Amino acid sequence: MTAYTSSRLVLWTEVNLAMRIGILTGGGDCPGLNPAIRGAVFRALDFGDECVGIVGGWQGLLSCETEPLDLARVDEIIDQGGTILGTSRTNPFKDPALVQQTIANIGTLGLDAIIAIGGDDTLGVASKLATLGVKVVGVPKTMDNDLSGTDFTFGFDTSVSVALDAARRLKDTALSHRRIIVLEVMGRHAGWVALYTGIGSGADCTLIPEVPIDWNATVQRVMTAYKRKKYALVVVSEGIQIMQTSGEDVDDFGHPLLQSRGVGPEVARILEEKTGVSTRSATIGHIQRGGSPTLFDRMLGSRVGVKAVEMIHGGQFGQMAALHGTEVVAVPLAEAVGRLKTVPQEWVDLLTVFSK
Ligand code: F6P
């Protein structure tokens, strides 16, 4: 009994030593990152930890660019979009030498643990580093909401709210001119942003990457609504495939840069040709990613930031702070990365209910 108690005590003492924690944000920015950074720093203060901001995602660990993260730095950032730490799509696993440099620099900077805040790519790097012995925990973020292992990611709620505002405005002008209007929204490989925007805005037709386009059905759906309402709103995910693409620019993780594809204007062109109705399109683009986080994203960001620090002190490395129902829980990074959460059939069926 005594031995058990003392070994428990040693373990407890070990994990509760004050630490020097490096925090980074990687991948596309989204509202909620600053609340997450703030949540981590606030909780770290309870343990007497020192927080260090790693500037520009994994790139900051290659260049050893850091900044102190104290209460004064994070106190007022709860309502700020973007990330005060900057971000990049740097992938150290492109080159084994960069991986070694990353690990060496964690030592050089005297970091006891890393909090990596990001989506599938950033957390994929974190997961691989964890297998190499790096003490890293993840905080999931993505406006696309396509990360497995968590019910929602912060950034999604705000970005869809921005899209809903755009849709509301487009409906006014569409009705005035009796037009069909197409709104292209982000969401690289998954249709969640388009689906929520479509249902939430009352769109007449929503096109997502998970469902191949049936032009006859699309035209029929759009014209049925148009005849009833004298306008129609179509929401399109940037990720749908309607034209052959080759030689597209890709990022460090091999993802094509979709905005130059212009699927919104192309859908508008096809619809005008097939319906004979004057049609316009608008692409919301990066406007969708900026701005003050909604309450949901502020709360989720704050909660997962707090949890990440608690996970470090609990020795739960190689895991991320995920939302399951209403609880924030630790989930192995390996279970979350590398398999995107796309829109399943039951959600497609729900979307269909609202396409009349
Ligand atoms: O992954 C988030 C996201 O906003 C996608 O929806 C979009 O395709 C991509 O990032 C845009 O990336 P970038 O900011 O590098 O143009």
Coordinates of C-alpha atoms and ligand atoms in Angstrom, one line a residue:
M1 CA 0.0 0.0 0.0
T2 CA 2.8 2.4 0.9
A3 CA 4.8 1.5 -2.2
Y4 CA 1.7 2.0 -4.4
T5 CA 1.0 5.4 -2.8
S6 CA 4.6 6.6 -3.1
S7 CA 4.9 5.5 -6.8
R8 CA 1.6 7.3 -7.5
L9 CA 3.1 10.3 -5.7
V10 CA 6.2 10.3 -7.8
L11 CA 4.2 10.1 -11.0
W12 CA 1.9 12.9 -9.8
T13 CA 4.9 15.1 -8.9
E14 CA 6.6 14.4 -12.3
V15 CA 3.6 15.4 -14.4
N16 CA 2.8 18.4 -12.2
L17 CA 6.2 20.0 -12.5
A18 CA 5.9 23.5 -14.0
M19 CA 6.6 23.2 -17.8
R20 CA 7.7 25.2 -20.7
I21 CA 5.0 24.7 -23.3
G22 CA 5.3 25.7 -26.9
I23 CA 2.0 26.5 -28.7
L24 CA 1.6 26.7 -32.5
T25 CA -1.2 27.1 -35.0
G26 CA -0.9 25.5 -38.4
G27 CA -3.0 25.3 -41.7
G28 CA -5.7 27.7 -42.7
D29 CA -6.6 30.2 -40.0
C30 CA -10.1 30.3 -38.6
P31 CA -12.0 32.1 -35.9
G32 CA -11.5 30.4 -32.6
L33 CA -7.8 30.0 -32.8
N34 CA -7.1 32.9 -30.5
P35 CA -9.7 31.7 -27.9
A36 CA -7.9 28.3 -27.9
I37 CA -4.4 29.9 -27.5
R38 CA -5.9 32.1 -24.7
G39 CA -7.6 29.1 -23.0
A40 CA -4.3 27.2 -23.0
V41 CA -2.3 30.1 -21.5
F42 CA -4.9 30.8 -18.8
R43 CA -4.9 27.1 -17.7
A44 CA -1.1 26.9 -17.9
L45 CA -0.9 29.7 -15.4
D46 CA -2.7 27.5 -12.9
F47 CA 0.2 25.0 -13.1
G48 CA 2.9 27.7 -13.0
D49 CA 3.8 26.8 -16.6
E50 CA 5.6 29.2 -19.0
C51 CA 4.0 29.4 -22.5
V52 CA 6.0 30.1 -25.6
G53 CA 4.3 31.0 -28.9
I54 CA 5.8 29.3 -31.9
V55 CA 5.4 31.7 -34.9
G56 CA 4.0 30.5 -38.2
G57 CA 3.0 26.8 -37.5
W58 CA 5.6 24.1 -37.9
Q59 CA 7.8 26.6 -39.8
G60 CA 8.4 28.4 -36.5
L61 CA 10.0 25.2 -35.1
L62 CA 12.3 25.1 -38.1
S63 CA 13.4 28.7 -37.8
C64 CA 13.1 28.8 -34.0
E65 CA 10.9 31.9 -34.2
T66 CA 9.1 32.3 -31.0
E67 CA 7.4 34.9 -28.8
P68 CA 6.5 35.0 -25.1
L69 CA 2.9 34.2 -24.4
D70 CA 1.8 35.6 -21.1
L71 CA -1.5 36.9 -19.6
A72 CA -1.0 40.4 -21.0
R73 CA -0.5 39.0 -24.5
V74 CA -3.7 36.8 -24.6
D75 CA -6.0 38.7 -22.2
E76 CA -7.9 40.6 -24.9
I77 CA -7.9 38.1 -27.8
I78 CA -11.1 36.2 -27.1
D79 CA -13.0 38.1 -29.8
Q80 CA -10.2 38.3 -32.4
G81 CA -10.3 36.3 -35.6
G82 CA -7.2 34.8 -37.2
T83 CA -4.3 33.7 -35.0
I84 CA -1.9 36.0 -33.1
L85 CA 0.8 33.4 -33.7
G86 CA 0.6 33.4 -37.5
T87 CA 0.2 30.1 -39.5
S88 CA 1.6 28.2 -42.4
R89 CA 1.1 25.0 -44.3
T90 CA 4.6 23.8 -43.7
N91 CA 5.1 20.1 -43.6
P92 CA 8.4 19.0 -42.0
F93 CA 7.7 15.4 -43.1
K94 CA 8.4 16.4 -46.7
D95 CA 12.1 15.9 -45.8
P96 CA 13.6 13.6 -43.1
A97 CA 16.2 16.3 -42.4
L98 CA 13.4 18.7 -41.5
V99 CA 11.9 16.2 -39.1
Q100 CA 15.3 15.9 -37.3
Q101 CA 15.7 19.7 -37.3
T102 CA 12.2 20.1 -35.8
I103 CA 13.0 17.6 -33.0
A104 CA 16.4 19.1 -32.3
N105 CA 14.9 22.6 -32.1
I106 CA 12.3 21.6 -29.6
G107 CA 15.3 20.7 -27.4
T108 CA 17.2 23.9 -28.3
L109 CA 14.1 26.0 -27.3
G110 CA 13.9 24.1 -24.0
L111 CA 10.3 23.0 -24.7
D112 CA 8.9 20.3 -22.4
A113 CA 5.7 19.8 -24.5
I114 CA 4.0 21.2 -27.6
I115 CA 0.4 22.1 -28.2
A116 CA -0.3 21.8 -32.0
I117 CA -3.6 23.6 -33.0
G118 CA -4.7 22.6 -36.5
G119 CA -6.6 20.4 -38.8
D120 CA -5.8 17.1 -40.4
D121 CA -2.5 18.2 -41.9
T122 CA -1.1 19.9 -38.8
L123 CA -2.4 17.2 -36.5
G124 CA -1.0 14.5 -38.9
V125 CA 2.4 16.0 -38.3
A126 CA 1.8 16.1 -34.6
S127 CA 0.7 12.4 -34.7
K128 CA 3.9 11.3 -36.5
L129 CA 6.1 13.4 -34.1
A130 CA 4.4 11.7 -31.2
T131 CA 5.4 8.3 -32.5
L132 CA 9.0 9.6 -32.5
G133 CA 8.7 10.5 -28.9
V134 CA 7.8 14.2 -29.0
K135 CA 5.5 15.2 -26.2
V136 CA 2.8 16.8 -28.2
V137 CA -1.0 17.2 -27.7
G138 CA -3.4 18.4 -30.4
V139 CA -6.2 20.9 -30.5
P140 CA -8.5 20.4 -33.5
K141 CA -9.6 23.3 -35.7
T142 CA -11.0 23.6 -39.2
M143 CA -13.7 25.7 -40.7
D144 CA -14.4 22.8 -43.0
N145 CA -15.5 20.6 -40.0
D146 CA -14.1 17.6 -41.7
L147 CA -11.8 16.3 -39.0
S148 CA -12.5 12.8 -37.7
G149 CA -12.6 12.0 -34.0
T150 CA -14.5 15.2 -32.9
D151 CA -18.1 16.2 -33.4
F152 CA -17.3 19.8 -34.3
T153 CA -14.3 22.0 -34.8
F154 CA -14.2 25.7 -33.9
G155 CA -14.1 27.9 -37.0
F156 CA -17.0 26.1 -38.6
D157 CA -19.8 27.9 -36.8
T158 CA -18.4 31.4 -37.6
S159 CA -17.6 30.6 -41.2
V160 CA -21.1 29.3 -41.9
S161 CA -22.6 32.3 -40.1
V162 CA -20.7 34.6 -42.4
A163 CA -21.9 32.5 -45.4
L164 CA -25.5 32.8 -44.1
D165 CA -25.2 36.6 -44.0
A166 CA -23.9 36.6 -47.6
A167 CA -26.8 34.3 -48.7
R168 CA -29.3 36.7 -47.1
R169 CA -27.9 39.6 -49.1
L170 CA -27.8 37.6 -52.3
K171 CA -31.5 36.6 -51.9
D172 CA -32.5 40.3 -51.8
T173 CA -30.7 41.2 -55.0
A174 CA -31.7 37.9 -56.7
L175 CA -35.4 38.5 -56.0
S176 CA -35.2 42.1 -57.2
H177 CA -33.8 41.0 -60.6
R178 CA -35.7 37.7 -60.7
R179 CA -32.4 35.9 -61.1
I180 CA -30.9 32.6 -60.1
I181 CA -27.9 33.3 -57.9
V182 CA -25.1 30.9 -57.1
L183 CA -23.1 31.2 -53.8
E184 CA -19.8 29.4 -53.8
V185 CA -18.5 28.5 -50.3
M186 CA -15.3 26.9 -49.0
G187 CA -14.9 23.4 -47.8
R188 CA -12.1 21.6 -49.6
H189 CA -12.9 17.9 -49.5
A190 CA -16.1 17.8 -47.5
G191 CA -19.5 19.4 -48.0
W192 CA -20.3 20.4 -44.4
V193 CA -20.0 24.1 -45.0
A194 CA -22.2 24.1 -48.1
L195 CA -24.7 21.7 -46.4
Y196 CA -25.1 23.9 -43.3
T197 CA -25.2 27.1 -45.4
G198 CA -27.7 25.5 -47.8
I199 CA -30.1 24.4 -45.1
G200 CA -29.5 27.4 -42.9
S201 CA -30.1 29.9 -45.6
G202 CA -33.1 28.2 -47.1
A203 CA -31.3 27.6 -50.4
D204 CA -33.2 25.8 -53.2
C205 CA -30.4 23.6 -54.2
T206 CA -27.0 22.7 -52.6
L207 CA -24.2 21.0 -54.4
I208 CA -21.6 19.1 -52.3
P209 CA -18.5 17.1 -53.3
E210 CA -20.0 13.9 -51.8
V211 CA -22.9 13.8 -54.4
P212 CA -22.1 13.6 -58.1
I213 CA -24.1 16.3 -60.0
D214 CA -27.2 15.2 -61.9
W215 CA -27.7 18.3 -64.1
N216 CA -31.3 17.3 -65.1
A217 CA -32.4 17.0 -61.5
T218 CA -30.5 20.2 -60.6
V219 CA -32.2 22.2 -63.3
Q220 CA -35.6 20.8 -62.4
R221 CA -35.1 21.6 -58.7
V222 CA -33.9 25.1 -59.4
M223 CA -36.7 25.9 -61.9
T224 CA -39.4 24.5 -59.6
A225 CA -38.3 27.0 -56.9
Y226 CA -37.8 29.8 -59.4
K227 CA -41.3 29.5 -60.8
R228 CA -42.7 29.5 -57.2
K229 CA -40.6 32.3 -55.8
K230 CA -39.4 34.3 -58.9
Y231 CA -35.7 33.7 -57.8
A232 CA -33.6 30.8 -56.8
L233 CA -30.6 30.5 -54.5
V234 CA -28.0 27.7 -55.2
V235 CA -25.2 27.0 -52.8
V236 CA -22.1 25.3 -54.2
S237 CA -19.1 23.8 -52.4
E238 CA -15.8 24.8 -53.9
G239 CA -14.9 21.1 -53.8
I240 CA -17.4 19.8 -56.4
Q241 CA -16.0 18.3 -59.6
I242 CA -17.5 19.8 -62.7
M243 CA -14.5 20.3 -65.0
Q244 CA -11.4 18.4 -65.8
T245 CA -8.5 19.8 -63.8
S246 CA -4.8 19.3 -64.4
G247 CA -1.6 21.1 -63.4
E248 CA -3.3 22.8 -60.4
D249 CA -1.1 24.5 -57.8
V250 CA -0.9 22.4 -54.6
D251 CA 0.2 23.2 -51.1
D252 CA 2.9 21.4 -49.0
F253 CA 0.5 18.6 -48.1
G254 CA -0.5 18.1 -51.8
H255 CA -4.0 19.8 -51.6
P256 CA -5.1 21.6 -54.7
L257 CA -5.8 25.4 -54.3
L258 CA -9.4 25.4 -55.3
Q259 CA -10.3 29.0 -55.5
S260 CA -8.8 29.4 -58.9
R261 CA -11.0 26.6 -60.2
G262 CA -14.0 28.9 -60.1
V263 CA -16.8 26.3 -59.8
G264 CA -19.4 28.9 -58.7
P265 CA -19.1 30.9 -61.9
E266 CA -19.1 27.7 -63.9
V267 CA -22.3 26.4 -62.2
A268 CA -23.9 29.8 -62.9
R269 CA -22.9 29.6 -66.6
I270 CA -24.3 26.1 -67.0
L271 CA -27.5 27.0 -65.2
E272 CA -28.1 30.1 -67.3
E273 CA -27.4 28.1 -70.5
K274 CA -29.8 25.3 -69.4
T275 CA -32.6 27.5 -67.9
G276 CA -32.5 30.7 -70.0
V277 CA -32.8 32.6 -66.7
S278 CA -30.4 35.4 -65.9
T279 CA -27.9 33.9 -63.4
R280 CA -25.1 35.4 -61.4
S281 CA -22.6 34.0 -58.9
A282 CA -20.7 35.2 -55.9
T283 CA -17.7 33.5 -54.3
I284 CA -17.3 34.3 -50.6
G285 CA -13.7 33.0 -50.4
H286 CA -11.5 34.1 -47.5
I287 CA -14.1 36.6 -46.2
Q288 CA -15.6 33.5 -44.7
R289 CA -12.6 32.7 -42.7
G290 CA -12.2 36.1 -41.0
G291 CA -14.0 38.0 -38.4
S292 CA -14.8 37.8 -34.7
P293 CA -15.6 34.2 -33.6
T294 CA -19.2 33.4 -32.7
L295 CA -20.0 32.4 -29.1
F296 CA -19.9 28.7 -30.0
D297 CA -16.4 29.0 -31.4
R298 CA -15.2 31.2 -28.5
M299 CA -16.5 28.6 -26.0
L300 CA -15.2 25.5 -27.9
G301 CA -11.8 27.2 -28.5
S302 CA -11.5 28.1 -24.9
R303 CA -12.5 24.6 -23.7
V304 CA -10.2 22.7 -25.9
G305 CA -7.3 25.0 -25.1
V306 CA -7.8 24.4 -21.4
K307 CA -8.1 20.7 -21.9
A308 CA -4.9 20.5 -23.9
V309 CA -2.9 21.8 -21.0
E310 CA -4.6 19.4 -18.6
M311 CA -3.7 16.6 -21.0
I312 CA -0.1 17.6 -20.9
H313 CA -0.1 17.5 -17.1
G314 CA -1.9 14.1 -17.3
G315 CA 0.8 12.8 -19.6
Q316 CA -1.8 12.2 -22.4
F317 CA 0.6 12.8 -25.3
G318 CA -0.2 11.9 -28.9
Q319 CA -3.9 12.7 -28.3
M320 CA -6.1 15.7 -29.0
A321 CA -8.8 17.5 -27.1
A322 CA -12.0 16.6 -28.9
L323 CA -15.7 17.4 -28.6
H324 CA -17.9 14.3 -28.0
G325 CA -21.4 15.4 -27.5
T326 CA -21.1 18.1 -24.9
E327 CA -17.9 16.8 -23.3
V328 CA -14.3 17.6 -24.2
V329 CA -12.3 14.4 -24.1
A330 CA -8.9 13.1 -25.1
V331 CA -8.8 11.1 -28.3
P332 CA -5.7 9.5 -29.9
L333 CA -4.4 11.6 -32.8
A334 CA -3.9 8.4 -34.8
E335 CA -7.7 7.8 -34.8
A336 CA -8.4 11.3 -36.0
V337 CA -6.0 12.0 -38.8
G338 CA -5.7 10.7 -42.3
R339 CA -9.4 9.9 -42.8
L340 CA -11.6 12.9 -43.4
K341 CA -15.1 13.1 -42.0
T342 CA -17.2 13.6 -45.1
V343 CA -21.0 14.1 -45.4
P344 CA -22.8 10.7 -44.9
Q345 CA -26.0 9.7 -46.6
E346 CA -28.3 10.5 -43.7
W347 CA -27.2 14.2 -44.0
V348 CA -27.7 14.1 -47.8
D349 CA -31.2 12.8 -47.1
L350 CA -31.8 15.8 -44.8
L351 CA -30.6 18.2 -47.4
T352 CA -33.0 16.6 -49.9
V353 CA -36.0 17.3 -47.6
F354 CA -35.3 21.0 -48.1
S355 CA -34.9 20.9 -51.9
K356 CA -38.4 21.4 -53.3
Ligands
F6P1 O1 -9.0 24.1 -45.1 C1 -9.6 25.3 -44.8 C2 -9.7 26.0 -46.1 O2 -10.3 27.3 -45.8 C3 -10.5 25.3 -47.2 O3 -11.9 25.4 -47.1 C4 -10.0 26.0 -48.5 O4 -10.1 25.2 -49.6 C5 -8.5 26.3 -48.1 O5 -8.5 26.3 -46.7 C6 -8.0 27.5 -48.7 O6 -6.6 27.6 -48.4 P1 -5.7 28.9 -48.6 O7 -6.1 29.8 -47.5 O8 -4.3 28.4 -48.5 O9 -6.0 29.5 -49.9

